[in-house]
Amino acid sequence: MKNIAIFASGNGTNAQRITEYFSDNPNINVCLIITNNKDAFVLQRAKKLNIPSIYFNRRDFYETEKINDILKQNSVDLIVLAGFLWLIPLKLIKEFNGKIINIHPALLPKFGGKGMYGDKVHKAVIESCEKESGISIHFVNEKYDEGKIIFQKKIAIQSNDNLESLAKKIHQLEYKYFPQVIENMLND
Ligand code: GAR
C-alpha cells in the first residue's frame, strides 16, 4: 500500500478530489490531511471523508519534529501539497527527497513565488493579458514554486474570461490531471 499525505491551507477541493479518486484503489490510499490553518474548510472535508486530519502551528512545523514524526509513523510515501501556503522546511525536504509535490495554478516559471496563491495568481495572469494559462505540478524544493516540473497542461484564455471563469477552468484541469499524475508517480 502506498500512502499519501495531503497538505492544504484552505478550501480543500483538490484534497477531496484526490481522496475520492483513490477511495476504491487497493494500492493507493490518502492516509492523512494536514493543515496549518485550524479554520480551513479542508478540515470539514476530511471529517466527511473519514480521513484523519492534523493541524499544526508555525512552531510545530519549523521548530519541532512533530510533522516529520507523524509522516514517518504513517509510512507516508508521497506528500502532496494542494493549496498549501507555507514553505516546506529544509529538513522535511531532505527527509522526503523527491517525494513532495505541489500543484500551482499557472504555467511556471511565470506567476510563481511567495504570495502567489489561488486567485492572486489568476488575477496576475489576467492583468498581464496572457493568452494562455494552465497548471504546473512540480517537485518541491526549498524555494517557492521552483522545483523540477513534472507535468503542465495549458488552456487558452478567451477575451471574455475573468478571474472567476479562469479560476473555474484551472480547477477543472487540476481535478482531472492531479490525481492521474499522482497515480503515475506511485505506480512507477
Ligand atoms: C488550487 O488552485 C491550487 O493550485 C492553488 O490553490 C488552490 C487550492 O484550491 N495553489 C497555489 O496557488 C499554490 N501556490 P483548493 O483548496 O480548492 O484545492
mmCIF file of C-alpha atoms and ligand atoms in Angstrom:
data_model
loop_
_atom_site.group_PDB
_atom_site.id
_atom_site.type_symbol
_atom_site.label_atom_id
_atom_site.label_comp_id
_atom_site.label_asym_id
_atom_site.label_seq_id
_atom_site.Cartn_x
_atom_site.Cartn_y
_atom_site.Cartn_z
ATOM 1 C CA MET A 1 0.000 0.000 0.000
ATOM 2 C CA LYS A 2 1.287 3.479 -0.932
ATOM 3 C CA ASN A 3 0.284 6.223 1.475
ATOM 4 C CA ILE A 4 -0.361 9.840 0.571
ATOM 5 C CA ALA A 5 -0.447 12.763 2.992
ATOM 6 C CA ILE A 6 -2.136 15.881 1.652
ATOM 7 C CA PHE A 7 -1.188 19.327 2.956
ATOM 8 C CA ALA A 8 -3.806 22.037 2.403
ATOM 9 C CA SER A 9 -4.357 25.510 3.866
ATOM 10 C CA GLY A 10 -7.834 26.420 2.688
ATOM 11 C CA ASN A 11 -10.901 25.130 0.938
ATOM 12 C CA GLY A 12 -9.516 21.723 0.029
ATOM 13 C CA THR A 13 -11.415 20.848 -3.139
ATOM 14 C CA ASN A 14 -8.289 19.223 -4.572
ATOM 15 C CA ALA A 15 -7.734 17.320 -1.345
ATOM 16 C CA GLN A 16 -11.284 15.981 -1.593
ATOM 17 C CA ARG A 17 -10.950 15.129 -5.273
ATOM 18 C CA ILE A 18 -7.679 13.223 -4.724
ATOM 19 C CA THR A 19 -9.090 11.347 -1.740
ATOM 20 C CA GLU A 20 -12.205 10.313 -3.668
ATOM 21 C CA TYR A 21 -10.177 9.332 -6.733
ATOM 22 C CA PHE A 22 -8.188 6.797 -4.708
ATOM 23 C CA SER A 23 -11.002 5.646 -2.431
ATOM 24 C CA ASP A 24 -11.515 2.382 -4.347
ATOM 25 C CA ASN A 25 -7.856 1.805 -5.133
ATOM 26 C CA PRO A 26 -6.458 -1.160 -3.158
ATOM 27 C CA ASN A 27 -2.861 0.041 -3.584
ATOM 28 C CA ILE A 28 -3.003 3.792 -3.017
ATOM 29 C CA ASN A 29 -4.537 5.500 -0.044
ATOM 30 C CA VAL A 30 -4.843 9.029 1.323
ATOM 31 C CA CYS A 31 -3.951 8.442 4.955
ATOM 32 C CA LEU A 32 -3.778 11.991 6.324
ATOM 33 C CA ILE A 33 -4.919 15.514 5.622
ATOM 34 C CA ILE A 34 -2.678 18.079 7.269
ATOM 35 C CA THR A 35 -3.233 21.808 7.651
ATOM 36 C CA ASN A 36 -1.599 24.910 9.071
ATOM 37 C CA ASN A 37 -4.978 26.639 9.381
ATOM 38 C CA LYS A 38 -7.326 25.489 12.104
ATOM 39 C CA ASP A 39 -10.268 27.236 10.386
ATOM 40 C CA ALA A 40 -9.601 25.704 6.973
ATOM 41 C CA PHE A 41 -12.650 24.168 5.323
ATOM 42 C CA VAL A 42 -10.457 21.231 4.330
ATOM 43 C CA LEU A 43 -10.797 20.022 7.936
ATOM 44 C CA GLN A 44 -14.546 19.646 7.486
ATOM 45 C CA ARG A 45 -13.989 17.831 4.215
ATOM 46 C CA ALA A 46 -11.546 15.450 5.937
ATOM 47 C CA LYS A 47 -14.130 14.677 8.598
ATOM 48 C CA LYS A 48 -16.788 13.914 5.981
ATOM 49 C CA LEU A 49 -14.350 11.774 4.017
ATOM 50 C CA ASN A 50 -13.352 9.944 7.180
ATOM 51 C CA ILE A 51 -9.680 10.787 6.773
ATOM 52 C CA PRO A 52 -7.627 11.608 9.877
ATOM 53 C CA SER A 53 -6.608 15.252 9.948
ATOM 54 C CA ILE A 54 -3.904 17.138 11.766
ATOM 55 C CA TYR A 55 -3.444 20.805 12.488
ATOM 56 C CA PHE A 56 -0.016 22.260 13.196
ATOM 57 C CA ASN A 57 1.177 25.741 14.012
ATOM 58 C CA ARG A 58 4.286 27.555 12.847
ATOM 59 C CA ARG A 59 6.371 26.379 15.791
ATOM 60 C CA ASP A 60 5.360 22.723 15.318
ATOM 61 C CA PHE A 61 6.329 22.936 11.680
ATOM 62 C CA TYR A 62 9.594 24.830 11.757
ATOM 63 C CA GLU A 63 10.999 24.097 15.195
ATOM 64 C CA THR A 64 9.910 20.576 16.114
ATOM 65 C CA GLU A 65 9.909 17.083 14.668
ATOM 66 C CA LYS A 66 6.119 16.739 15.102
ATOM 67 C CA ILE A 67 5.130 16.611 11.447
ATOM 68 C CA ASN A 68 8.148 14.583 10.390
ATOM 69 C CA ASP A 69 7.376 12.023 13.097
ATOM 70 C CA ILE A 70 3.702 11.807 12.146
ATOM 71 C CA LEU A 71 4.568 11.293 8.478
ATOM 72 C CA LYS A 72 7.003 8.523 9.344
ATOM 73 C CA GLN A 73 4.601 6.848 11.780
ATOM 74 C CA ASN A 74 2.030 6.749 8.978
ATOM 75 C CA SER A 75 4.556 5.351 6.469
ATOM 76 C CA VAL A 76 3.881 8.204 4.080
ATOM 77 C CA ASP A 77 5.256 7.605 0.569
ATOM 78 C CA LEU A 78 4.200 10.866 -1.054
ATOM 79 C CA ILE A 79 3.427 14.331 0.321
ATOM 80 C CA VAL A 80 1.005 16.222 -1.878
ATOM 81 C CA LEU A 81 0.664 19.990 -1.457
ATOM 82 C CA ALA A 82 -2.790 21.004 -2.648
ATOM 83 C CA GLY A 83 -3.305 24.675 -1.915
ATOM 84 C CA PHE A 84 -0.721 24.762 0.866
ATOM 85 C CA LEU A 85 0.724 28.182 1.721
ATOM 86 C CA TRP A 86 3.824 27.678 3.815
ATOM 87 C CA LEU A 87 7.343 26.942 2.675
ATOM 88 C CA ILE A 88 8.375 23.361 3.460
ATOM 89 C CA PRO A 89 11.272 23.219 5.945
ATOM 90 C CA LEU A 90 14.563 22.003 4.513
ATOM 91 C CA LYS A 91 14.647 19.140 6.989
ATOM 92 C CA LEU A 92 11.396 17.718 5.602
ATOM 93 C CA ILE A 93 12.589 18.203 2.016
ATOM 94 C CA LYS A 94 15.729 16.207 2.793
ATOM 95 C CA GLU A 95 13.819 13.515 4.650
ATOM 96 C CA PHE A 96 11.287 13.122 1.813
ATOM 97 C CA ASN A 97 13.674 13.754 -1.043
ATOM 98 C CA GLY A 98 11.773 13.588 -4.354
ATOM 99 C CA LYS A 99 8.587 12.658 -2.527
ATOM 100 C CA ILE A 100 6.952 16.060 -2.123
ATOM 101 C CA ILE A 101 4.951 17.540 -4.974
ATOM 102 C CA ASN A 102 2.921 20.708 -5.373
ATOM 103 C CA ILE A 103 0.292 21.955 -7.768
ATOM 104 C CA HIS A 104 0.415 25.551 -8.953
ATOM 105 C CA PRO A 105 -2.483 27.160 -10.851
ATOM 106 C CA ALA A 106 -0.416 28.746 -13.644
ATOM 107 C CA LEU A 107 2.338 27.907 -16.085
ATOM 108 C CA LEU A 108 5.520 28.082 -14.020
ATOM 109 C CA PRO A 109 8.084 29.624 -14.025
ATOM 110 C CA LYS A 110 5.700 32.506 -14.670
ATOM 111 C CA PHE A 111 3.375 33.699 -11.904
ATOM 112 C CA GLY A 112 5.011 31.749 -9.092
ATOM 113 C CA GLY A 113 6.814 32.667 -5.904
ATOM 114 C CA LYS A 114 5.959 33.834 -2.414
ATOM 115 C CA GLY A 115 2.406 35.094 -2.017
ATOM 116 C CA MET A 116 1.307 33.739 -5.387
ATOM 117 C CA TYR A 117 -1.611 31.640 -4.299
ATOM 118 C CA GLY A 118 -5.049 30.827 -5.692
ATOM 119 C CA ASP A 119 -6.942 33.850 -7.014
ATOM 120 C CA LYS A 120 -3.908 36.119 -6.713
ATOM 121 C CA VAL A 121 -2.285 34.036 -9.411
ATOM 122 C CA HIS A 122 -5.314 34.231 -11.721
ATOM 123 C CA LYS A 123 -5.596 37.984 -11.167
ATOM 124 C CA ALA A 124 -1.944 38.469 -12.152
ATOM 125 C CA VAL A 125 -2.402 36.283 -15.231
ATOM 126 C CA ILE A 126 -5.491 38.238 -16.379
ATOM 127 C CA GLU A 127 -3.862 41.603 -15.691
ATOM 128 C CA SER A 128 -0.842 40.591 -17.767
ATOM 129 C CA CYS A 129 -3.152 39.905 -20.729
ATOM 130 C CA GLU A 130 -1.738 36.399 -21.116
ATOM 131 C CA LYS A 131 -3.090 34.345 -23.995
ATOM 132 C CA GLU A 132 -2.881 31.120 -22.025
ATOM 133 C CA SER A 133 -2.646 29.742 -18.530
ATOM 134 C CA GLY A 134 -2.689 26.258 -17.055
ATOM 135 C CA ILE A 135 -1.467 24.080 -14.241
ATOM 136 C CA SER A 136 2.005 23.024 -13.164
ATOM 137 C CA ILE A 137 2.776 20.037 -10.981
ATOM 138 C CA HIS A 138 6.320 20.088 -9.669
ATOM 139 C CA PHE A 139 8.686 18.658 -7.096
ATOM 140 C CA VAL A 140 9.083 20.820 -4.035
ATOM 141 C CA ASN A 141 12.434 22.268 -3.073
ATOM 142 C CA GLU A 142 13.461 24.927 -0.569
ATOM 143 C CA LYS A 143 12.128 27.784 -2.719
ATOM 144 C CA TYR A 144 8.528 28.617 -3.603
ATOM 145 C CA ASP A 145 7.469 27.052 -6.925
ATOM 146 C CA GLU A 146 10.999 26.414 -8.213
ATOM 147 C CA GLY A 147 11.322 22.622 -8.073
ATOM 148 C CA LYS A 148 11.573 20.491 -11.222
ATOM 149 C CA ILE A 149 8.362 20.474 -13.239
ATOM 150 C CA ILE A 150 6.708 17.069 -13.607
ATOM 151 C CA PHE A 151 3.632 17.996 -15.628
ATOM 152 C CA GLN A 152 1.960 21.009 -17.221
ATOM 153 C CA LYS A 153 -1.308 21.461 -19.052
ATOM 154 C CA LYS A 154 -2.266 24.626 -20.906
ATOM 155 C CA ILE A 155 -5.574 26.248 -21.711
ATOM 156 C CA ALA A 156 -6.335 29.275 -23.856
ATOM 157 C CA ILE A 157 -7.614 32.407 -22.153
ATOM 158 C CA GLN A 158 -10.596 33.833 -24.009
ATOM 159 C CA SER A 159 -11.194 37.576 -24.319
ATOM 160 C CA ASN A 160 -14.280 37.302 -22.105
ATOM 161 C CA ASP A 161 -12.519 35.348 -19.344
ATOM 162 C CA ASN A 162 -12.339 36.952 -15.930
ATOM 163 C CA LEU A 163 -10.837 35.911 -12.623
ATOM 164 C CA GLU A 164 -13.801 33.734 -11.752
ATOM 165 C CA SER A 165 -14.081 31.921 -15.073
ATOM 166 C CA LEU A 166 -10.332 31.357 -15.266
ATOM 167 C CA ALA A 167 -10.210 30.014 -11.705
ATOM 168 C CA LYS A 168 -13.016 27.609 -12.563
ATOM 169 C CA LYS A 169 -11.279 26.331 -15.700
ATOM 170 C CA ILE A 170 -7.999 25.870 -13.838
ATOM 171 C CA HIS A 171 -9.710 23.974 -11.053
ATOM 172 C CA GLN A 172 -11.274 21.631 -13.610
ATOM 173 C CA LEU A 173 -7.799 20.916 -15.034
ATOM 174 C CA GLU A 174 -6.494 20.271 -11.544
ATOM 175 C CA TYR A 175 -9.288 17.830 -10.709
ATOM 176 C CA LYS A 176 -8.681 15.937 -13.946
ATOM 177 C CA TYR A 177 -4.893 15.722 -14.009
ATOM 178 C CA PHE A 178 -3.590 15.960 -10.454
ATOM 179 C CA PRO A 179 -4.878 12.543 -9.303
ATOM 180 C CA GLN A 180 -3.622 10.947 -12.544
ATOM 181 C CA VAL A 181 -0.127 12.388 -12.133
ATOM 182 C CA ILE A 182 -0.037 11.192 -8.518
ATOM 183 C CA GLU A 183 -1.179 7.735 -9.582
ATOM 184 C CA ASN A 184 1.503 7.526 -12.288
ATOM 185 C CA MET A 185 4.190 8.554 -9.824
ATOM 186 C CA LEU A 186 3.152 5.980 -7.255
ATOM 187 C CA ASN A 187 2.824 3.202 -9.829
ATOM 188 C CA ASP A 188 6.322 3.809 -11.190
HETATM 189 C C1 GAR B 1 -5.504 25.377 -6.201
HETATM 190 O O1 GAR B 1 -5.942 26.014 -7.366
HETATM 191 C C2 GAR B 1 -4.000 25.263 -6.196
HETATM 192 O O2 GAR B 1 -3.445 25.127 -7.474
HETATM 193 C C3 GAR B 1 -3.591 26.575 -5.584
HETATM 194 O O3 GAR B 1 -4.517 26.799 -4.570
HETATM 195 C C4 GAR B 1 -5.782 26.263 -4.980
HETATM 196 C C5 GAR B 1 -6.375 25.498 -3.818
HETATM 197 O O4 GAR B 1 -7.677 25.141 -4.086
HETATM 198 N N1 GAR B 1 -2.242 26.533 -5.096
HETATM 199 C C6 GAR B 1 -1.430 27.578 -5.146
HETATM 200 O O5 GAR B 1 -1.774 28.655 -5.570
HETATM 201 C C7 GAR B 1 -0.024 27.316 -4.630
HETATM 202 N N2 GAR B 1 0.826 28.436 -4.865
HETATM 203 P P1 GAR B 1 -8.414 24.044 -3.201
HETATM 204 O O6 GAR B 1 -8.137 24.391 -1.735
HETATM 205 O O7 GAR B 1 -9.855 24.189 -3.520
HETATM 206 O O8 GAR B 1 -7.853 22.716 -3.569
#
